[in-house]
mmCIF file of C-alpha atoms (C1' of nucleotides) in Angstrom:
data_model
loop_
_atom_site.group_PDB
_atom_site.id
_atom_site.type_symbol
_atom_site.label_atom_id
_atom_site.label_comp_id
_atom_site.label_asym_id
_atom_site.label_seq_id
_atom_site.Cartn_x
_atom_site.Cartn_y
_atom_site.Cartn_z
ATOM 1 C CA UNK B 1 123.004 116.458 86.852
ATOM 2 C CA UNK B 2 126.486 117.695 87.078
ATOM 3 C CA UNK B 3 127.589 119.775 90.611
ATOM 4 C CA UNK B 4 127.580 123.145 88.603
ATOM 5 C CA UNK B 5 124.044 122.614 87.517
ATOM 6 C CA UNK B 6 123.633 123.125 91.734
ATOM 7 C CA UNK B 7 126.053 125.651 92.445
ATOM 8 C CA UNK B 8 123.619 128.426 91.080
ATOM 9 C CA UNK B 9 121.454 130.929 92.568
ATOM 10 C CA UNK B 10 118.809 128.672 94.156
ATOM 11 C CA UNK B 11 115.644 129.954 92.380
ATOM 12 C CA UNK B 12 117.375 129.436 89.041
ATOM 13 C CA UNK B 13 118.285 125.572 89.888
ATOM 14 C CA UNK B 14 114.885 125.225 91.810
ATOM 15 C CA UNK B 15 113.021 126.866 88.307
ATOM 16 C CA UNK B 16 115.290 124.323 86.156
ATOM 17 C CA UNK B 17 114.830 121.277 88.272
ATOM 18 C CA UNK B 18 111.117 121.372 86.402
ATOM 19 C CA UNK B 19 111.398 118.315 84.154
ATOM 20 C CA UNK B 20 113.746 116.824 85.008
ATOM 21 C CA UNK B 21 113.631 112.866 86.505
ATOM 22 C CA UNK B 22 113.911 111.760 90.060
ATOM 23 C CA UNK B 23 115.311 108.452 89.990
ATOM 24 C CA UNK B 24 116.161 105.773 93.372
ATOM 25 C CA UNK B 25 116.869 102.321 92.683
ATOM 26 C CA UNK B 26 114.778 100.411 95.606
ATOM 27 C CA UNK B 27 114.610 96.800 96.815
ATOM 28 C CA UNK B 28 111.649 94.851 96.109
ATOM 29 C CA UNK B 29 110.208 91.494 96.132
ATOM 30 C CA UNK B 30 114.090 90.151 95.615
ATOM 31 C CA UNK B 31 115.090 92.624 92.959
ATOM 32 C CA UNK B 32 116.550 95.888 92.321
ATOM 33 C CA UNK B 33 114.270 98.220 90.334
ATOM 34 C CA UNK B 34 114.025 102.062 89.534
ATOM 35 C CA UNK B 35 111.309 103.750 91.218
ATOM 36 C CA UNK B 36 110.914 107.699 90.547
ATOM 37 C CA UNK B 37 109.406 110.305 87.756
ATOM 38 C CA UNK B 38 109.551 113.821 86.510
ATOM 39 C CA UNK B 39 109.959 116.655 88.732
ATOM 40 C CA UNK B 40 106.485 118.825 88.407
ATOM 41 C CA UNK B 41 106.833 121.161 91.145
ATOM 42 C CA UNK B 42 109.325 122.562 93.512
ATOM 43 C CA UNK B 43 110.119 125.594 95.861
ATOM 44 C CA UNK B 44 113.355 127.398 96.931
ATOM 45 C CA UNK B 45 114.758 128.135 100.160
ATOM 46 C CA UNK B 46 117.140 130.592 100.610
ATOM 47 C CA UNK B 47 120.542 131.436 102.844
ATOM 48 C CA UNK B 48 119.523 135.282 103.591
ATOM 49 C CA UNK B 49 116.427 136.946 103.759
ATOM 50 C CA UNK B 50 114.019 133.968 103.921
ATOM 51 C CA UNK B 51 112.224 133.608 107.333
ATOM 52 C CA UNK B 52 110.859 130.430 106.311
ATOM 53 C CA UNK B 53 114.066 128.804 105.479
ATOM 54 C CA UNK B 54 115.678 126.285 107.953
ATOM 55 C CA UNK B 55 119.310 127.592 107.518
ATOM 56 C CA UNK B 56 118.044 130.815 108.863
ATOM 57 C CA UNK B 57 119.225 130.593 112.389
ATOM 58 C CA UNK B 58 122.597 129.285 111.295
ATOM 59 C CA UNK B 59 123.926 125.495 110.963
ATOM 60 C CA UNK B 60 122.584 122.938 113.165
ATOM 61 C CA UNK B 61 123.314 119.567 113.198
ATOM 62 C CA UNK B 62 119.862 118.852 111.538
ATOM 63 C CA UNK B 63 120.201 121.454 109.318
ATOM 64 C CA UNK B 64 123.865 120.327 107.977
ATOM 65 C CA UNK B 65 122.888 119.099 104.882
ATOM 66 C CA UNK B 66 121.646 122.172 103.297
ATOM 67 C CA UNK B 67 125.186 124.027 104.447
ATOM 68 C CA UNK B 68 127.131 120.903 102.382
ATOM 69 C CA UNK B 69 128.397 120.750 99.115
ATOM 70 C CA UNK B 70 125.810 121.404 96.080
ATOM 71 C CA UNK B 71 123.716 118.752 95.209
ATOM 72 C CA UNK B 72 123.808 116.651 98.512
ATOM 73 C CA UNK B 73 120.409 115.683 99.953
ATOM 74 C CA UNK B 74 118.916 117.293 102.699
ATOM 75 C CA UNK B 75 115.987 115.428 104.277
ATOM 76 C CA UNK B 76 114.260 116.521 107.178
ATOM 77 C CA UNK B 77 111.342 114.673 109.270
ATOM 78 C CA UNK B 78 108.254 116.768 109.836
ATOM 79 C CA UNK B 79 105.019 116.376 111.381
ATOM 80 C CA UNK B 80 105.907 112.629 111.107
ATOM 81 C CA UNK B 81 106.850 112.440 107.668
ATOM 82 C CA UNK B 82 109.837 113.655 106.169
ATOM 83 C CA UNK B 83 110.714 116.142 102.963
ATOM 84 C CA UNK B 84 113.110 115.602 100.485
ATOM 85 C CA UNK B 85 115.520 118.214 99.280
ATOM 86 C CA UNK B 86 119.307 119.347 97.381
ATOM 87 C CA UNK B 87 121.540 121.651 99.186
ATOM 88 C CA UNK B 88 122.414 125.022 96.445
ATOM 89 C CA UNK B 89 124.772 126.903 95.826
ATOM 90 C CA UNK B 90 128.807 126.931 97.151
ATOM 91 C CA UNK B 91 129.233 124.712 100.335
ATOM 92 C CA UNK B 92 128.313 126.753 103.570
ATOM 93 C CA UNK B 93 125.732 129.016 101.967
ATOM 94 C CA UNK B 94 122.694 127.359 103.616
ATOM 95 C CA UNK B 95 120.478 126.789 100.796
ATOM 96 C CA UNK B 96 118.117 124.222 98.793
ATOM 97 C CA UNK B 97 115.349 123.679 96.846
ATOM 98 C CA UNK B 98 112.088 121.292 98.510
ATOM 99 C CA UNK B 99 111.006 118.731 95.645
ATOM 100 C CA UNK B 100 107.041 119.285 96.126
ATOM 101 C CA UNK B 101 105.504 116.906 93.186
ATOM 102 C CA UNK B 102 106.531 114.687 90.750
ATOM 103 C CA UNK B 103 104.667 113.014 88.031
ATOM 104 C CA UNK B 104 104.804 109.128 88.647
ATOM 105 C CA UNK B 105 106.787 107.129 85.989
ATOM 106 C CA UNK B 106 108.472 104.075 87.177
ATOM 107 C CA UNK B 107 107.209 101.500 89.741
ATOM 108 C CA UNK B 108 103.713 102.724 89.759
ATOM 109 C CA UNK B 109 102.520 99.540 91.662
ATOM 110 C CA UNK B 110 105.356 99.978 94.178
ATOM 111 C CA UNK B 111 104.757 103.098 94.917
ATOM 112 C CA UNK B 112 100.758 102.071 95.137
ATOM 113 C CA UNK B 113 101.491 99.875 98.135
ATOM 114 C CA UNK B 114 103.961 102.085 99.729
ATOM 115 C CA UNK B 115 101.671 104.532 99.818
ATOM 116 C CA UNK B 116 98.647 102.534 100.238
ATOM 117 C CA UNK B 117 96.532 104.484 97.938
ATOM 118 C CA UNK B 118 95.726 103.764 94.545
ATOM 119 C CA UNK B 119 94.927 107.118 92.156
ATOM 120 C CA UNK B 120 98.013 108.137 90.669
ATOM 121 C CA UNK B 121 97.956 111.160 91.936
ATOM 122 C CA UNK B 122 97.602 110.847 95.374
ATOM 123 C CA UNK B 123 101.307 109.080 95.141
ATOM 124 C CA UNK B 124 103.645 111.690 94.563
ATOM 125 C CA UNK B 125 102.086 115.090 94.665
ATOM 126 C CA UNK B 126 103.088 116.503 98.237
ATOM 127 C CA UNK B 127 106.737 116.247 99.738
ATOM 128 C CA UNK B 128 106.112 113.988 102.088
ATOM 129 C CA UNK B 129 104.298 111.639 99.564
ATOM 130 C CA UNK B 130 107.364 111.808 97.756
ATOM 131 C CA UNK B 131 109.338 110.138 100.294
ATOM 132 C CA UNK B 132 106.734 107.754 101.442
ATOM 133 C CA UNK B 133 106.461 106.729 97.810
ATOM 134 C CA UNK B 134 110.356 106.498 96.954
ATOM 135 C CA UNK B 135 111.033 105.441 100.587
ATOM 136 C CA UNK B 136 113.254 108.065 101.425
ATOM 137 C CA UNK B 137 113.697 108.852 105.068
ATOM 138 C CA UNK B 138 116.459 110.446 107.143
ATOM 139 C CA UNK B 139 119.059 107.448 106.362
ATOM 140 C CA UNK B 140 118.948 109.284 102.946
ATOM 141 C CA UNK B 141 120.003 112.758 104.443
ATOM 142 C CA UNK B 142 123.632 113.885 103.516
ATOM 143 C CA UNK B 143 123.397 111.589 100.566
ATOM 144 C CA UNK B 144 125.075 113.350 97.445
ATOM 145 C CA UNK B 145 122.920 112.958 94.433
ATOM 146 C CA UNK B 146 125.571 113.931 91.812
ATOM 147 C CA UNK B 147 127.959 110.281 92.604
ATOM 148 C CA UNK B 148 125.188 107.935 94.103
ATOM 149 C CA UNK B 149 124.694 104.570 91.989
ATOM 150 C CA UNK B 150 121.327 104.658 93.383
ATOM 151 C CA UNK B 151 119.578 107.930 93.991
ATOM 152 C CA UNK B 152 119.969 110.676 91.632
ATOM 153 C CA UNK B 153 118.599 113.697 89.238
ATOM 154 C CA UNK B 154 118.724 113.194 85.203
ATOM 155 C CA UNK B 155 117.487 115.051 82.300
ATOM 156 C CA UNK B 156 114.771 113.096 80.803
ATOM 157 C CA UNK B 157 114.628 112.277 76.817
ATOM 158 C CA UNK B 158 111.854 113.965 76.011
ATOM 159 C CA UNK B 159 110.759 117.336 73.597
ATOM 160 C CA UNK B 160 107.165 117.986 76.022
ATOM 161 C CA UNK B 161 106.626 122.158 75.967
ATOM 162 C CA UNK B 162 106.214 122.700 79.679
ATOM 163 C CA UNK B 163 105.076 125.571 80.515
ATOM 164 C CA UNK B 164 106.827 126.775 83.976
ATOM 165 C CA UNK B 165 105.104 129.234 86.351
ATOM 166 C CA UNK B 166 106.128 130.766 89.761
ATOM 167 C CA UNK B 167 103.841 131.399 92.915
ATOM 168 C CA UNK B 168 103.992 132.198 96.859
ATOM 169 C CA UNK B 169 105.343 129.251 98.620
ATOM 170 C CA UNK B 170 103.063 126.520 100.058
ATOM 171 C CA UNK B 171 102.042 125.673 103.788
ATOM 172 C CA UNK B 172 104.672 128.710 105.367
ATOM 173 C CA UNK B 173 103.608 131.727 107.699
ATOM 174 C CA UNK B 174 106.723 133.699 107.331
ATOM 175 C CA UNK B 175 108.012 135.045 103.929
ATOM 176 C CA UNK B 176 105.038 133.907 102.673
ATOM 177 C CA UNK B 177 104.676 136.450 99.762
ATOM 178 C CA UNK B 178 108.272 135.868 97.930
ATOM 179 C CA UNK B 179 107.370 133.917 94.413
ATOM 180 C CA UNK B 180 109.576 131.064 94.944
ATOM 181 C CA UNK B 181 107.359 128.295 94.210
ATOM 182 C CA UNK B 182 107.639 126.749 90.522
ATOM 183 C CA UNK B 183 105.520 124.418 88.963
ATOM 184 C CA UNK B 184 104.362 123.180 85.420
ATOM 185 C CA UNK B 185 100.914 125.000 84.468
ATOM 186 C CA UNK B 186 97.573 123.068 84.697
ATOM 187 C CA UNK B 187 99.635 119.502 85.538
ATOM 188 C CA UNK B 188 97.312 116.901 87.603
ATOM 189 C CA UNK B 189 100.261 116.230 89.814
ATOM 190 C CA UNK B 190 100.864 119.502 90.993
ATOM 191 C CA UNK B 191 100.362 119.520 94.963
ATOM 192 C CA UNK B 192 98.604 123.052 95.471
ATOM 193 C CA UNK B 193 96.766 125.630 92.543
ATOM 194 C CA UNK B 194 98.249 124.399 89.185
ATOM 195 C CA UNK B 195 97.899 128.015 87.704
ATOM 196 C CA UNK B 196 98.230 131.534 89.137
ATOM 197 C CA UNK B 197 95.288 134.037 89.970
ATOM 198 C CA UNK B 198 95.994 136.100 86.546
ATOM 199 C CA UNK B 199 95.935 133.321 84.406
ATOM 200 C "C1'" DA C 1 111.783 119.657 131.957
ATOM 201 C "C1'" DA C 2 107.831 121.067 129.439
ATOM 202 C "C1'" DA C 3 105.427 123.041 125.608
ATOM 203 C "C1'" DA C 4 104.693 124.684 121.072
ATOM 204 C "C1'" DA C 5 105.530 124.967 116.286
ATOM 205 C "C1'" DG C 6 106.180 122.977 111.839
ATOM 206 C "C1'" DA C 7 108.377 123.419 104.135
ATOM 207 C "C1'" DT C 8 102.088 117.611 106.010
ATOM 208 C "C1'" DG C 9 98.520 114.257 104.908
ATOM 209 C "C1'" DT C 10 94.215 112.026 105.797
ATOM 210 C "C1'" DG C 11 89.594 111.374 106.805
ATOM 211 C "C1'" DC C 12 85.287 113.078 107.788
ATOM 212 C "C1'" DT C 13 81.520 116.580 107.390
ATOM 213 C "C1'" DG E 1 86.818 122.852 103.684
ATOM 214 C "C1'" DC E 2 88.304 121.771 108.421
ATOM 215 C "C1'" DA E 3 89.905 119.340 112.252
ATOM 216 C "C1'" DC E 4 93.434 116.423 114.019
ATOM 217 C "C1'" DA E 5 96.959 112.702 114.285
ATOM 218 C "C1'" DT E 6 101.785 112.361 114.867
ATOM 219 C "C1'" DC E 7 106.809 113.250 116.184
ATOM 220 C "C1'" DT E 8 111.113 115.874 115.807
ATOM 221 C "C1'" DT E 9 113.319 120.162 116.670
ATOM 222 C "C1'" DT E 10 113.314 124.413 118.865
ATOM 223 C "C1'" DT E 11 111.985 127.520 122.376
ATOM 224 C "C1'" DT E 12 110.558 128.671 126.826
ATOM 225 C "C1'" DC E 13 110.038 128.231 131.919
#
DNA sequence: AAAAAGATGTGCT
DNA sequence: GCACATCTTTTTC
């Protein structure tokens, strides 16, 4: 995707990243292949007004990549594991949007033995099994998505009617009730409820 | 310096 | 469904 596509209010981009591909190019056994699928679920994190944001105390140095230029990668390590996510909006705003699930496409049996599990999904549907999958860890952080030969976002060729739907956040304590969760209705690869309570 | 929290995942009951 | 492993960052003493 082009930079403007990022430099957008962040629940827009995070609502639009729904479909589309998450591509890496990886190592293995000798070769260079494409590992990576389409983007089911994600969740925004905003610069103001969003206790459960990182950039909410101001720029760290572990924190920098969500304050950089739109569309850079910001990954953090968490409770061992680490979440993958692109910076939003202009440069210095302190926002991004967390890449929750996507549906497995390329390099299933890769991704099988990096994760060492074998139902699809149980893969890729949870951040950190995103990154475990892709192997992305914090060597990846500050990587910008919209130049890299390797690691990028695309629009996929493809005329499926998803069906997009917003919810409360996942796995947060504070600013738990703002709807900025998004995720494609009733899909097996969605980490948490795949519909909302009035449907 | 020490302790707790955290945008999680797994395994067991 | 619930407990807990695991480790980095942040907060507190």
């Amino acid at each position: 995707m082009p930079r403007a596509f990022y430099d957008r209010p962040t629940a827009i981009v995070a609502a639009e990243l729904i479909g589309k591909v998450l591509v890496r190019q990886i190592a293995s056994d000798g070769k260079a292949i494409w590992a990576g699928g389409r983007i089911v679920e994600t969740e925004a994190y905003l610069a103001t007004g969003d206790l459960a944001s990182h950039s909410q105390r101001g720029q760290t140095k572990s924190n920098a990549s969500m304050f950089a230029r739109p569309g850079t990668a910001y990954v953090y390590p968490i409770h061992a594991k680490h979440c993958f996510n692109v910076a939003t909006e202009a440069a210095g705003n302190g926002s991004a949007v967390l890449i929750r699930a996507i549906e497995p496409i390329w390099d299933l049996d890769g991704m099988k033995s990096r994760r060492s599990q074998t139902l699809p999904n149980r893969l890729t549907s949870g951040p950190a099994m995103i990154c475990q999958a892709l192997a992305i860890d914090r060597d990846d952080d500050g990587t910008d998505l919209i130049n890299d030969r390797h690691f990028r976002i695309a629009t996929m060729n493809d005329t499926d009617d998803l069906t997009v739907r917003a919810s409360p956040r996942i796995g947060i304590s504070k600013s738990a009730e703002l709807p900025l969760r998004f995720f494609v209705l009733d899909n097996p690869f969605v980490s948490g409820p795949k519909r909302d309570k009035s449907s």
